[in-house]
PDB file of C-alpha atoms in Angstrom:
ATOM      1  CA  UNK A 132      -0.584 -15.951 -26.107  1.00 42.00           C
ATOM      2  CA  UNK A 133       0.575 -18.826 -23.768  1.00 40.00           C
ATOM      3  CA  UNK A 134      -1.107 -18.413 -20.247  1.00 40.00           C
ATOM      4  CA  UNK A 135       1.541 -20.251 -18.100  1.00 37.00           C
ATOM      5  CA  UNK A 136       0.232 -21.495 -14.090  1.00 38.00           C
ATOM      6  CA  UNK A 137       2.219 -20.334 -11.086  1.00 40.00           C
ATOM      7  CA  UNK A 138       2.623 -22.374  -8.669  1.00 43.00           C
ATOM      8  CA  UNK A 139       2.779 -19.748  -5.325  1.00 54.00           C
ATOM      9  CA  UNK A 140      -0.142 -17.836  -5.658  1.00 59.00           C
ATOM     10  CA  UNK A 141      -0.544 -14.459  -3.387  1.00 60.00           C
ATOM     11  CA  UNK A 142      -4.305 -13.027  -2.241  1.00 59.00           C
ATOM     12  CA  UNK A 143      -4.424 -10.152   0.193  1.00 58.00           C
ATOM     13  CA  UNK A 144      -7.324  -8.877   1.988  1.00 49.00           C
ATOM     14  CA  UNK A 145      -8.415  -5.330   3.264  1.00 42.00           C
ATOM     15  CA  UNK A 146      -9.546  -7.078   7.022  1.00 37.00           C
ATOM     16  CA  UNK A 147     -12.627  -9.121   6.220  1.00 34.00           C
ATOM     17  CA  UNK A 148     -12.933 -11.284   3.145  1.00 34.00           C
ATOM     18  CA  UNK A 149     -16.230 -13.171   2.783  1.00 31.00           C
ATOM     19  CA  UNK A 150     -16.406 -16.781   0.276  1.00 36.00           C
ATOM     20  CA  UNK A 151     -14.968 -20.266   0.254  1.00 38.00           C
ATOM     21  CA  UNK A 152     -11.066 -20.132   0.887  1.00 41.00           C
ATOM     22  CA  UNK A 153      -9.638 -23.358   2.468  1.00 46.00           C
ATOM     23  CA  UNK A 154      -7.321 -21.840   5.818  1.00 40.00           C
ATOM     24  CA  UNK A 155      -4.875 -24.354   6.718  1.00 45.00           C
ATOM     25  CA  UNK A 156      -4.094 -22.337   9.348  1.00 43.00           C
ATOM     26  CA  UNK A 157      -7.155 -20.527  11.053  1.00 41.00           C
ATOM     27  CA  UNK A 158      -5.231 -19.997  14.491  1.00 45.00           C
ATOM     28  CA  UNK A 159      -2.556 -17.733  13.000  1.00 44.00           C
ATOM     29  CA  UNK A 160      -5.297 -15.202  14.112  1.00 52.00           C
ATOM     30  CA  UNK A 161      -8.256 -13.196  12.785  1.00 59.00           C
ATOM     31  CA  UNK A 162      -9.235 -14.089   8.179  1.00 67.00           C
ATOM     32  CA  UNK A 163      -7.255 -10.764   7.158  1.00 74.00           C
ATOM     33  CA  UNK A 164      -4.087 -10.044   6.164  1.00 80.00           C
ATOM     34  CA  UNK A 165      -2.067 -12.110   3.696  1.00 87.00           C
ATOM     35  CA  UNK A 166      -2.774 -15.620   2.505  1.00 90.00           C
ATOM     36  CA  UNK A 167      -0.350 -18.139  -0.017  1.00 91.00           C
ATOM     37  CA  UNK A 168      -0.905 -21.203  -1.638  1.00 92.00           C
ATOM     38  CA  UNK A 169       2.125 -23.130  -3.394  1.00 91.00           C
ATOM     39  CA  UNK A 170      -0.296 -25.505  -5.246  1.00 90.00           C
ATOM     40  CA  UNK A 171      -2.069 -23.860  -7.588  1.00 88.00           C
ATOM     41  CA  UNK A 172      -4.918 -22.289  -4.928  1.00 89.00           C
ATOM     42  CA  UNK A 173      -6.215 -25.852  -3.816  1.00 91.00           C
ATOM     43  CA  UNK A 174      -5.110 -24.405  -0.246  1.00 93.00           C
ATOM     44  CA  UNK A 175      -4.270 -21.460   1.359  1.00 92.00           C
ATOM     45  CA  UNK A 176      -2.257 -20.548   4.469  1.00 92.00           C
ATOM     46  CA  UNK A 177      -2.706 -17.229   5.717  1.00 91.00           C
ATOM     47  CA  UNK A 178       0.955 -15.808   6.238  1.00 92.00           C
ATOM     48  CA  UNK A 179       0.766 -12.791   8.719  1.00 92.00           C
ATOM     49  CA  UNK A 180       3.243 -12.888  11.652  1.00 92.00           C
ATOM     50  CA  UNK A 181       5.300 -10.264  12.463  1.00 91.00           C
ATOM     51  CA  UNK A 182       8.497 -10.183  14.092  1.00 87.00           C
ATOM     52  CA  UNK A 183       8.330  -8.187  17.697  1.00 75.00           C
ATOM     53  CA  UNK A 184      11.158  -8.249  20.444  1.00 68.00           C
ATOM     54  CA  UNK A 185       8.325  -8.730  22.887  1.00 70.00           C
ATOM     55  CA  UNK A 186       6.649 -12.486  23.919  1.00 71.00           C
ATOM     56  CA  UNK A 187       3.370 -11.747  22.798  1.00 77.00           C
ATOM     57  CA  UNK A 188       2.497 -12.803  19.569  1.00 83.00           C
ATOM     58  CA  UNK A 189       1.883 -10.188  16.644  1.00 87.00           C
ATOM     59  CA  UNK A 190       0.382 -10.369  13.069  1.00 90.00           C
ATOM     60  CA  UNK A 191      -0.489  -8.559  10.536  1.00 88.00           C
ATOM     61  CA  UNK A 192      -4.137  -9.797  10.029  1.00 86.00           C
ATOM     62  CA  UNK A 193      -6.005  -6.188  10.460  1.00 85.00           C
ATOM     63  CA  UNK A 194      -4.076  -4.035   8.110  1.00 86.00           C
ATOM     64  CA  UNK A 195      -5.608  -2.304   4.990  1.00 86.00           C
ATOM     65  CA  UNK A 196      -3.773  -3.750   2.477  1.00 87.00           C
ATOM     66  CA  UNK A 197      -3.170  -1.348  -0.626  1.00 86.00           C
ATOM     67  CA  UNK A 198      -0.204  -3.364  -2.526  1.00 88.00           C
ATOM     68  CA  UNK A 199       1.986  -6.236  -2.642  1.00 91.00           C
ATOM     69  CA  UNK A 200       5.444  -5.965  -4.355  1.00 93.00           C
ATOM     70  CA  UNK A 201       8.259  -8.417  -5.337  1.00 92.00           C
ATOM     71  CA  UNK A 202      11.745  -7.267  -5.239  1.00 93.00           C
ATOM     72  CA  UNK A 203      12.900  -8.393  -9.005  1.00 90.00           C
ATOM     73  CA  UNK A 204      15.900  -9.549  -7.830  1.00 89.00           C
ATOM     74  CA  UNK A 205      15.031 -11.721  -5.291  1.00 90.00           C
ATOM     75  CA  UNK A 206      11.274 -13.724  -5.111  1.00 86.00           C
ATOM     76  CA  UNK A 207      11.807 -13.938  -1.443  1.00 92.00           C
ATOM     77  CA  UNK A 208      11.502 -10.423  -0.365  1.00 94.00           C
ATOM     78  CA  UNK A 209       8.124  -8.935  -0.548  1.00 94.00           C
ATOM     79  CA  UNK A 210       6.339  -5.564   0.841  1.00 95.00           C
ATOM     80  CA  UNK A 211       3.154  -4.806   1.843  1.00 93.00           C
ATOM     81  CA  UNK A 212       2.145  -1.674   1.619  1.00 92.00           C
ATOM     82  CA  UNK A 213      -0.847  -0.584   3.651  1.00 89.00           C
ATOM     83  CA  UNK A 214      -3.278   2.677   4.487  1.00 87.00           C
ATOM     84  CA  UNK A 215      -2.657   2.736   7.842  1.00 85.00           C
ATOM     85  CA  UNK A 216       0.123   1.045   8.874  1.00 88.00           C
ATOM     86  CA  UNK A 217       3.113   2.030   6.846  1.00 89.00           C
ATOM     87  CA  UNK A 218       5.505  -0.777   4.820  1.00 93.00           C
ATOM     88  CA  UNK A 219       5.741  -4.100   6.488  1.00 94.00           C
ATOM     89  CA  UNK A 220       8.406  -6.709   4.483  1.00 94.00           C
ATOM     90  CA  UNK A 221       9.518 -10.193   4.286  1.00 95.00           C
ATOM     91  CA  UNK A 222      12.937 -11.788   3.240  1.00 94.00           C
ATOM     92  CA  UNK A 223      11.616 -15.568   3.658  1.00 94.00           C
ATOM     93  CA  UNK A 224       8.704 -15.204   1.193  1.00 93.00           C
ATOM     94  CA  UNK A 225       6.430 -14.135   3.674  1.00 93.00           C
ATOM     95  CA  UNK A 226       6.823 -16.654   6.398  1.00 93.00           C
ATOM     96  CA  UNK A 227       7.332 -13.760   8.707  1.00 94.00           C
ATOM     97  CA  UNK A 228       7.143  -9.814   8.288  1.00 94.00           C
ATOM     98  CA  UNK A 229       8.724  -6.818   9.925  1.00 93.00           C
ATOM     99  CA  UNK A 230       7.667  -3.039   9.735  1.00 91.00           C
ATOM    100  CA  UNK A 231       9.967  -0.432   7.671  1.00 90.00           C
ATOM    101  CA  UNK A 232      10.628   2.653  10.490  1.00 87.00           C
ATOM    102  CA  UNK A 233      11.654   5.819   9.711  1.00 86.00           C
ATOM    103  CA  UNK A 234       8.204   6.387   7.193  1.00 84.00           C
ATOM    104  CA  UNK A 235       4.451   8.014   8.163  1.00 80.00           C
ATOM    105  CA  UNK A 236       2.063   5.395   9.059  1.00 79.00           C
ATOM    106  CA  UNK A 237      -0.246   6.670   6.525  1.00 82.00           C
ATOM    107  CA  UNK A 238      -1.334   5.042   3.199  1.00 86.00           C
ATOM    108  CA  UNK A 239       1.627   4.285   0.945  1.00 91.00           C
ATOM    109  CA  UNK A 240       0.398   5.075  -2.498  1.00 94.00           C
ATOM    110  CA  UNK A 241       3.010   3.230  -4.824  1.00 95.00           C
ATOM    111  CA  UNK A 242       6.367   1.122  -3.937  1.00 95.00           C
ATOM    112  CA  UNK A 243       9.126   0.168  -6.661  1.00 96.00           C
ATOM    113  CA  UNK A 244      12.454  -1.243  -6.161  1.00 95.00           C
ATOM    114  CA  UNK A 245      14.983  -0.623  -8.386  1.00 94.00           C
ATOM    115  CA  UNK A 246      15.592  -3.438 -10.818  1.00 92.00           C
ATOM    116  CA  UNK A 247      19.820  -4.083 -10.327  1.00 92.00           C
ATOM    117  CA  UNK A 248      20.310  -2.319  -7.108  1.00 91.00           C
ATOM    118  CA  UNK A 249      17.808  -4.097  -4.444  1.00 88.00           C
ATOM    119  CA  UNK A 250      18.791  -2.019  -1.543  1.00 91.00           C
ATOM    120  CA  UNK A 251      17.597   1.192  -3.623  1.00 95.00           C
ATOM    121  CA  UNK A 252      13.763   1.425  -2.633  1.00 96.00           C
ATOM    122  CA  UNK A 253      10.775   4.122  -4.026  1.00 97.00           C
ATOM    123  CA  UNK A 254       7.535   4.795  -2.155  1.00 95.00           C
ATOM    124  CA  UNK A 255       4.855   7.518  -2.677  1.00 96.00           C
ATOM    125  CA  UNK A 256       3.239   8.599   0.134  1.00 94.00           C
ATOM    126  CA  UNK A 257       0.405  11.595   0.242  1.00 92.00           C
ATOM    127  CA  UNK A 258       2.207  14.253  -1.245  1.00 94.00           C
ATOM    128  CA  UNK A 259       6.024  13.382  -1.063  1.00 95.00           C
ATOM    129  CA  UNK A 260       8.022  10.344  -2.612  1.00 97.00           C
ATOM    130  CA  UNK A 261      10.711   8.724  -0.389  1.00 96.00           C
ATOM    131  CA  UNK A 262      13.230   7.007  -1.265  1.00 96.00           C
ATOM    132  CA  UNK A 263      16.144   4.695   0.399  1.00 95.00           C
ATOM    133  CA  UNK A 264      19.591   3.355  -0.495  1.00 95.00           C
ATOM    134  CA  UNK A 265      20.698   1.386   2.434  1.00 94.00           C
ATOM    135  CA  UNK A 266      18.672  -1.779   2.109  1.00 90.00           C
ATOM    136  CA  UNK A 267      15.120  -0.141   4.200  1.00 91.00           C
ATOM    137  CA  UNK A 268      17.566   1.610   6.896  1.00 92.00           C
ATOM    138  CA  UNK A 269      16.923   5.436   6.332  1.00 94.00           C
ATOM    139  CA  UNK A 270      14.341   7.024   3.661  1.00 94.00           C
ATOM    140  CA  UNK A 271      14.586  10.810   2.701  1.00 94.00           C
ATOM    141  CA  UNK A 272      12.483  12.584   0.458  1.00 95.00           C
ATOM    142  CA  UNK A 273      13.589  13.063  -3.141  1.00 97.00           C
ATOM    143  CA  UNK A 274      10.007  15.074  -4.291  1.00 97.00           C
ATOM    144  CA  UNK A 275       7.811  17.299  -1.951  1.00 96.00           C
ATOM    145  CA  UNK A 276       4.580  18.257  -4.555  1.00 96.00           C
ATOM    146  CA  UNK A 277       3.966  22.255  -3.845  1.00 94.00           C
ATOM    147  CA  UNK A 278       0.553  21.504  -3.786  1.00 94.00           C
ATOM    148  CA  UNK A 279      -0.697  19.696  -0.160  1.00 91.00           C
ATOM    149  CA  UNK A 280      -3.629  18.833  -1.556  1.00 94.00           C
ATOM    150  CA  UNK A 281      -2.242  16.593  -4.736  1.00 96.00           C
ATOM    151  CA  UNK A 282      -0.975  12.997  -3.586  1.00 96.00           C
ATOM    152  CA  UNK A 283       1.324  11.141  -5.836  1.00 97.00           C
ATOM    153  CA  UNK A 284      -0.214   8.351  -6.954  1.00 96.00           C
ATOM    154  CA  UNK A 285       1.858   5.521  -8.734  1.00 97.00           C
ATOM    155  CA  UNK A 286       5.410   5.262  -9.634  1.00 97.00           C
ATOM    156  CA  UNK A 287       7.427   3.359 -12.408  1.00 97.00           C
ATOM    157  CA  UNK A 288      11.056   2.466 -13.304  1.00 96.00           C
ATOM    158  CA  UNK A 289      12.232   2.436 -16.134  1.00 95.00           C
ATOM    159  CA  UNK A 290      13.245  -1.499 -16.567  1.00 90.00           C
ATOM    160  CA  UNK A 291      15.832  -0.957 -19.531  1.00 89.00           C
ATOM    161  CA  UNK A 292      17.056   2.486 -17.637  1.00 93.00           C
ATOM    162  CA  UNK A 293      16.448   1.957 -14.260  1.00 93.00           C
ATOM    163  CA  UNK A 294      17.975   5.752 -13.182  1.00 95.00           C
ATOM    164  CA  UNK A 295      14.753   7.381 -14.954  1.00 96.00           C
ATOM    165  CA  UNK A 296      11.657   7.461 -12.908  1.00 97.00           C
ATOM    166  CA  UNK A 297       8.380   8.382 -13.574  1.00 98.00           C
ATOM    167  CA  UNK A 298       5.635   9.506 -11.193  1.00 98.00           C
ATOM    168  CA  UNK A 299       1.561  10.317 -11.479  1.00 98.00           C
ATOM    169  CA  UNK A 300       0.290  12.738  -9.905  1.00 98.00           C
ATOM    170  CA  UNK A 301      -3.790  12.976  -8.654  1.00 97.00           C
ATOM    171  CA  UNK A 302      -4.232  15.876 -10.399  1.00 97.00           C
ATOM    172  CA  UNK A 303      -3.178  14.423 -13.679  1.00 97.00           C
ATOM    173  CA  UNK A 304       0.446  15.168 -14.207  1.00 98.00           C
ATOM    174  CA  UNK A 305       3.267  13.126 -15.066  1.00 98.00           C
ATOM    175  CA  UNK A 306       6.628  13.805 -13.638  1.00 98.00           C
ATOM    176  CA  UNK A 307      10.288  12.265 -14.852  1.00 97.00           C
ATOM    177  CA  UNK A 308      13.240  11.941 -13.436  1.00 97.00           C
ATOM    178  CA  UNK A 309      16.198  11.141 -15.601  1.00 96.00           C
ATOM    179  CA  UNK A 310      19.090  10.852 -12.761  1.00 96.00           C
ATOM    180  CA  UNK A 311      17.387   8.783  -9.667  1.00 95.00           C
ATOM    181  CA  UNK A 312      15.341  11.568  -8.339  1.00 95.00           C
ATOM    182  CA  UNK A 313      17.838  14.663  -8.022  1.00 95.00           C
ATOM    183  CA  UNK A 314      15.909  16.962 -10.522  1.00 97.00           C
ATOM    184  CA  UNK A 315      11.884  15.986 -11.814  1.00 98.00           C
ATOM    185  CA  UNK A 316      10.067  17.658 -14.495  1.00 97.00           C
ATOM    186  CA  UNK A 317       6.729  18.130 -16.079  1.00 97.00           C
ATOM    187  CA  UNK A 318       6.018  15.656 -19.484  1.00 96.00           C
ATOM    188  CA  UNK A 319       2.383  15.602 -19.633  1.00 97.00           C
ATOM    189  CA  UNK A 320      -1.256  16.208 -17.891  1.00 97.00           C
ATOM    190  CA  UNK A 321      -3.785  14.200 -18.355  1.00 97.00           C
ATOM    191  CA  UNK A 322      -6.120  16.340 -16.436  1.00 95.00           C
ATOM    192  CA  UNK A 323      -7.375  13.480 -14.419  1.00 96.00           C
ATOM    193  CA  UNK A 324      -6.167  11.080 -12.177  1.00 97.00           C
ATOM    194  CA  UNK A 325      -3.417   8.721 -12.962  1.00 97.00           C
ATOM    195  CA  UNK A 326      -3.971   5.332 -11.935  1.00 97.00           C
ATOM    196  CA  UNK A 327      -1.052   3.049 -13.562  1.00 97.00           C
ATOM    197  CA  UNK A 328       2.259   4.071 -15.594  1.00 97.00           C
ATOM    198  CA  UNK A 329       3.042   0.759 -17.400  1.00 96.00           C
ATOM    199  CA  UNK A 330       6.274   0.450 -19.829  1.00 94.00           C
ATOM    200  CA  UNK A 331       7.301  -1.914 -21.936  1.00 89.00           C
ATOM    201  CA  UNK A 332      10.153  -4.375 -20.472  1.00 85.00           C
ATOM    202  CA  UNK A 333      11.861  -4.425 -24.304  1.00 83.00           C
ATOM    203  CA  UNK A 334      11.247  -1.468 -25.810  1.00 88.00           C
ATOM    204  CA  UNK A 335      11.144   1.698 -23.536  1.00 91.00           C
ATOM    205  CA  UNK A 336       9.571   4.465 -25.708  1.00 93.00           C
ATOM    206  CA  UNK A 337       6.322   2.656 -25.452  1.00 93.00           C
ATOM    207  CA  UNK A 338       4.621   3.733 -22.447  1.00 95.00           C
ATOM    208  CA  UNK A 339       0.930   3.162 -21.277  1.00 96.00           C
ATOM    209  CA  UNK A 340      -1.364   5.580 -18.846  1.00 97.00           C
ATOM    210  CA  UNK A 341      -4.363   4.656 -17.371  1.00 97.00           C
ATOM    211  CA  UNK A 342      -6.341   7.393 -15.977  1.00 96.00           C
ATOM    212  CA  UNK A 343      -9.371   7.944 -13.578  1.00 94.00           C
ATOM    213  CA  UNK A 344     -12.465   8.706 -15.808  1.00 90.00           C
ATOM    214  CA  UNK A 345     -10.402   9.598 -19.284  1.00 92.00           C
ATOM    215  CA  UNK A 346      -9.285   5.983 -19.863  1.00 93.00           C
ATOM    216  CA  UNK A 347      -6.022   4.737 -21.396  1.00 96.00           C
ATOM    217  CA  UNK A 348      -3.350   6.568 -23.179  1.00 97.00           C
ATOM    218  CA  UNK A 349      -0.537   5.404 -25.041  1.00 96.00           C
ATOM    219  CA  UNK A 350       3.324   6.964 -25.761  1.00 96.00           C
ATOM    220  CA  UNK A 351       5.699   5.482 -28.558  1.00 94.00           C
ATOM    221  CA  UNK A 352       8.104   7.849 -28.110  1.00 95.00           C
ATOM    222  CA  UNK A 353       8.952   8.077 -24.448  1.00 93.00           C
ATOM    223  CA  UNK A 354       6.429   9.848 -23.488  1.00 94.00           C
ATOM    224  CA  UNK A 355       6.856  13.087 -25.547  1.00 94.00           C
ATOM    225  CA  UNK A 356       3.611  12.494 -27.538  1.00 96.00           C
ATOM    226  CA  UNK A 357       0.239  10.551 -26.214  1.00 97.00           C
ATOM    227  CA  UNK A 358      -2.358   9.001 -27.824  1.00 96.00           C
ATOM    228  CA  UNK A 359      -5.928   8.741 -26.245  1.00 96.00           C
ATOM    229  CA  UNK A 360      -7.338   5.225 -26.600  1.00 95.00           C
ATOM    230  CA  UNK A 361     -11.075   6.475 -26.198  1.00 91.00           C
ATOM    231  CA  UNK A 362     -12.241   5.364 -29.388  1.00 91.00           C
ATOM    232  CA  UNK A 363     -11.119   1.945 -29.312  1.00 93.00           C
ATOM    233  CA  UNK A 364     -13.059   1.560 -25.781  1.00 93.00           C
ATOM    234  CA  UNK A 365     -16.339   2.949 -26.661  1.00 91.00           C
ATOM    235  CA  UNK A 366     -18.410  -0.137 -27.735  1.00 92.00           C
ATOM    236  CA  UNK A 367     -17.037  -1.349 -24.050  1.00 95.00           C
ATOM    237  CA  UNK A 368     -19.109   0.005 -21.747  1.00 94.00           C
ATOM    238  CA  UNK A 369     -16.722   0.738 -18.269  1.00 94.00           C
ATOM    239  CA  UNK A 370     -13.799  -0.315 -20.656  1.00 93.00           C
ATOM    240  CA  UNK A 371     -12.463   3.278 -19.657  1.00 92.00           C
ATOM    241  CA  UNK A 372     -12.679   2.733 -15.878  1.00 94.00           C
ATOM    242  CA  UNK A 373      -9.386   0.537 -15.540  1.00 95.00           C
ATOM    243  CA  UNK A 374      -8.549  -1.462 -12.576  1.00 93.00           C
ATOM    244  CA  UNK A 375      -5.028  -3.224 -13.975  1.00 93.00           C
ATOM    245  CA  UNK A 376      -3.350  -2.968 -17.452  1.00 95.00           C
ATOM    246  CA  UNK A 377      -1.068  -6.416 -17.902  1.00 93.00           C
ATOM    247  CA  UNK A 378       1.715  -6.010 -20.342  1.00 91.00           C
ATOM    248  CA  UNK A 379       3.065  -9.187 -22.436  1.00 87.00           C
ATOM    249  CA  UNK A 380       6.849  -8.913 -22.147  1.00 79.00           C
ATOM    250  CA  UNK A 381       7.714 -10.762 -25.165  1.00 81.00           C
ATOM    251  CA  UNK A 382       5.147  -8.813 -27.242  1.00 85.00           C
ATOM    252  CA  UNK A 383       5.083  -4.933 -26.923  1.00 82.00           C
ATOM    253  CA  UNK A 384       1.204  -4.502 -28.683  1.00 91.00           C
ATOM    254  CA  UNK A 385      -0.220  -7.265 -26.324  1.00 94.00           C
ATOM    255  CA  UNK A 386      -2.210  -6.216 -23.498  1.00 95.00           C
ATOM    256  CA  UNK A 387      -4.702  -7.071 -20.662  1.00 95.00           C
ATOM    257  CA  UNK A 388      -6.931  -4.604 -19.075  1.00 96.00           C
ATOM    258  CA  UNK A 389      -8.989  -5.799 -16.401  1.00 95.00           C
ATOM    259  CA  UNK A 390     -11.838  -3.117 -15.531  1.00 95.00           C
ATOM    260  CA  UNK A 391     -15.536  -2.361 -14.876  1.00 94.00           C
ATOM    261  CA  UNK A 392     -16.678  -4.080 -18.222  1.00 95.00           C
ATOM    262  CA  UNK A 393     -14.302  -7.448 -17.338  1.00 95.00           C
ATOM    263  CA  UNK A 394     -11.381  -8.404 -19.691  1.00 96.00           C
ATOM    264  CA  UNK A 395     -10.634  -7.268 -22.892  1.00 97.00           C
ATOM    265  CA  UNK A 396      -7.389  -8.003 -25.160  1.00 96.00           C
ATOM    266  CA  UNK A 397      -5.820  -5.892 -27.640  1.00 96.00           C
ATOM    267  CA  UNK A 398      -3.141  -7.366 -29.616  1.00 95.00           C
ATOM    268  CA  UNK A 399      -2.081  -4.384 -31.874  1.00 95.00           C
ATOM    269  CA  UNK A 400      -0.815  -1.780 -29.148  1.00 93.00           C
ATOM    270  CA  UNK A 401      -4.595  -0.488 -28.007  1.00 94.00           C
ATOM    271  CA  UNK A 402      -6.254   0.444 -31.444  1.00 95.00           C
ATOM    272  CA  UNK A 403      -8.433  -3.008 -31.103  1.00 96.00           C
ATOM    273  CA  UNK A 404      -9.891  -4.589 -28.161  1.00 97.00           C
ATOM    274  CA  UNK A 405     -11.901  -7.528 -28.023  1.00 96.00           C
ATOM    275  CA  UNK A 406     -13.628  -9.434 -24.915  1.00 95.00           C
ATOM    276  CA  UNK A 407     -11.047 -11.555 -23.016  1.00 90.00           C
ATOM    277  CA  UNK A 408     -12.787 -14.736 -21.841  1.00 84.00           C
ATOM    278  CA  UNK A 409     -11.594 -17.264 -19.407  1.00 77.00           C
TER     279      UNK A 409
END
């Protein structure tokens, strides 16, 4: 597999980070936030101010960060989500920032914007997923989860069908929506926490879970049938406990998982893994 550089790298904080990063620009105000470097992480710029109609200055430097999402249309629009503050976004790659109204300033679980249609925007938040279809101006709830107590967790859409949506639930469920939202139902439970919903950018019907405490599980039809991936993990010890799965789009059985062991590789779809070393 080809490892290819990018030049505008992205590193976001959760208020303090401690280690050697070379600031450019210390006096944008307090080493949280949001930092960019556009030369391969020799140097980094910490990119945190937020638009306000008042005089006084305003960043963004002591938010929680929980995510950081590119619109796929467009590599200059970005949002942050946080788990405090709400969604803040940018539309000149993060040279300044301005907070979404209209949402809970509570922690925003999972953000996705639709693929063809960048004005159509998805967020999770506690127990309810949101969505909007005028560009960020109004959000209204598409899902409201019966149970107060289960959050919705991550969301996914479908690249190749980008009306069908799929959510994960804390308690282990995984809902679909096959017409933007209007009507969800049940396809699996996992019993356990889902963490990430990752499908494939070429082929659709193969679809990869990762789970709190039960691991990874793997669909090749859509999501009708899962596979565990237990076995393959167990000479990994905290292979199960994934952080990030990494697809390969030009290769459906490639894959990176990044968890409490380190890296491993698979390159046949999750039935082998072997240590991934840098």
């Amino acid at each position: 597999m080809r490892i290819i550089g990018i030049l505008t790298i992205f590193i976001v904080f959760s208020l303090l980070i401690t280690g050697c990063v070379n600031i450019k620009d210390p006096a944008a105000g307090g080493v949280g936030g949001l930092f960019k470097s556009t030369d391969g992480g020799e140097t980094w710029q910490q990119k945190v101010d937020l638009l306000s109609l008042s005089d006084q200055k305003q960043t963004i430097n002591n938010v929680n960060v929980t995510g950081l999402v590119f619109d796929p249309q467009d590599t200059g629009t970005l949002y942050l989500t946080t788990k405090n503050y709400g969604v803040f976004v940018s539309f000149d790659a993060t040279e300044s920032w301005a907070s979404l109204s209209g949402l809970p300033l509570v922690k925003i679980n999972s953000i996705v914007v639709h693929p063809l249609a960048k004005h159509i925007v998805y967020l999770a938040v506690g127990n309810q997923i949101f969505t909007s279809r005028d560009a960020n101006r109004t959000w209204h709830s598409i899902y409201l989860e019966a149970l107060t107590e289960v959050d919705l967790t991550v969301l996914m859409i479908d690249p190749t069908r980008p009306e069908s949506i799929m959510a994960g639930l804390s308690d282990g469920r995984i809902i679909k929506s096959d017409n933007e939202g209007l009507s969800w139902r049940i396809i699996h439970n996992f019993r356990s926490e889902v963490k990430q919903i990752l499908i494939n950018q070429n082929n659709n019907q193969v679809i990869y879970i990762t789970t709190k405490g039960k691991g990874i599980f793997r669909s090749i039809d859509g999501g009708d049938n899962w596979q565990s991936l237990d076995q393959s993990l167990k000479s990994f010890r905290g292979g199960r406990e994934v952080t990030k799965l990494i697809g390969d789009v030009q290769n459906e059985n490639f894959l990176i998982s990044i968890n409490e062991y380190g890296m491993l590789k698979t390159e046949d779809g999750g039935n082998t893994w072997t240590e991934y070393k840098l």
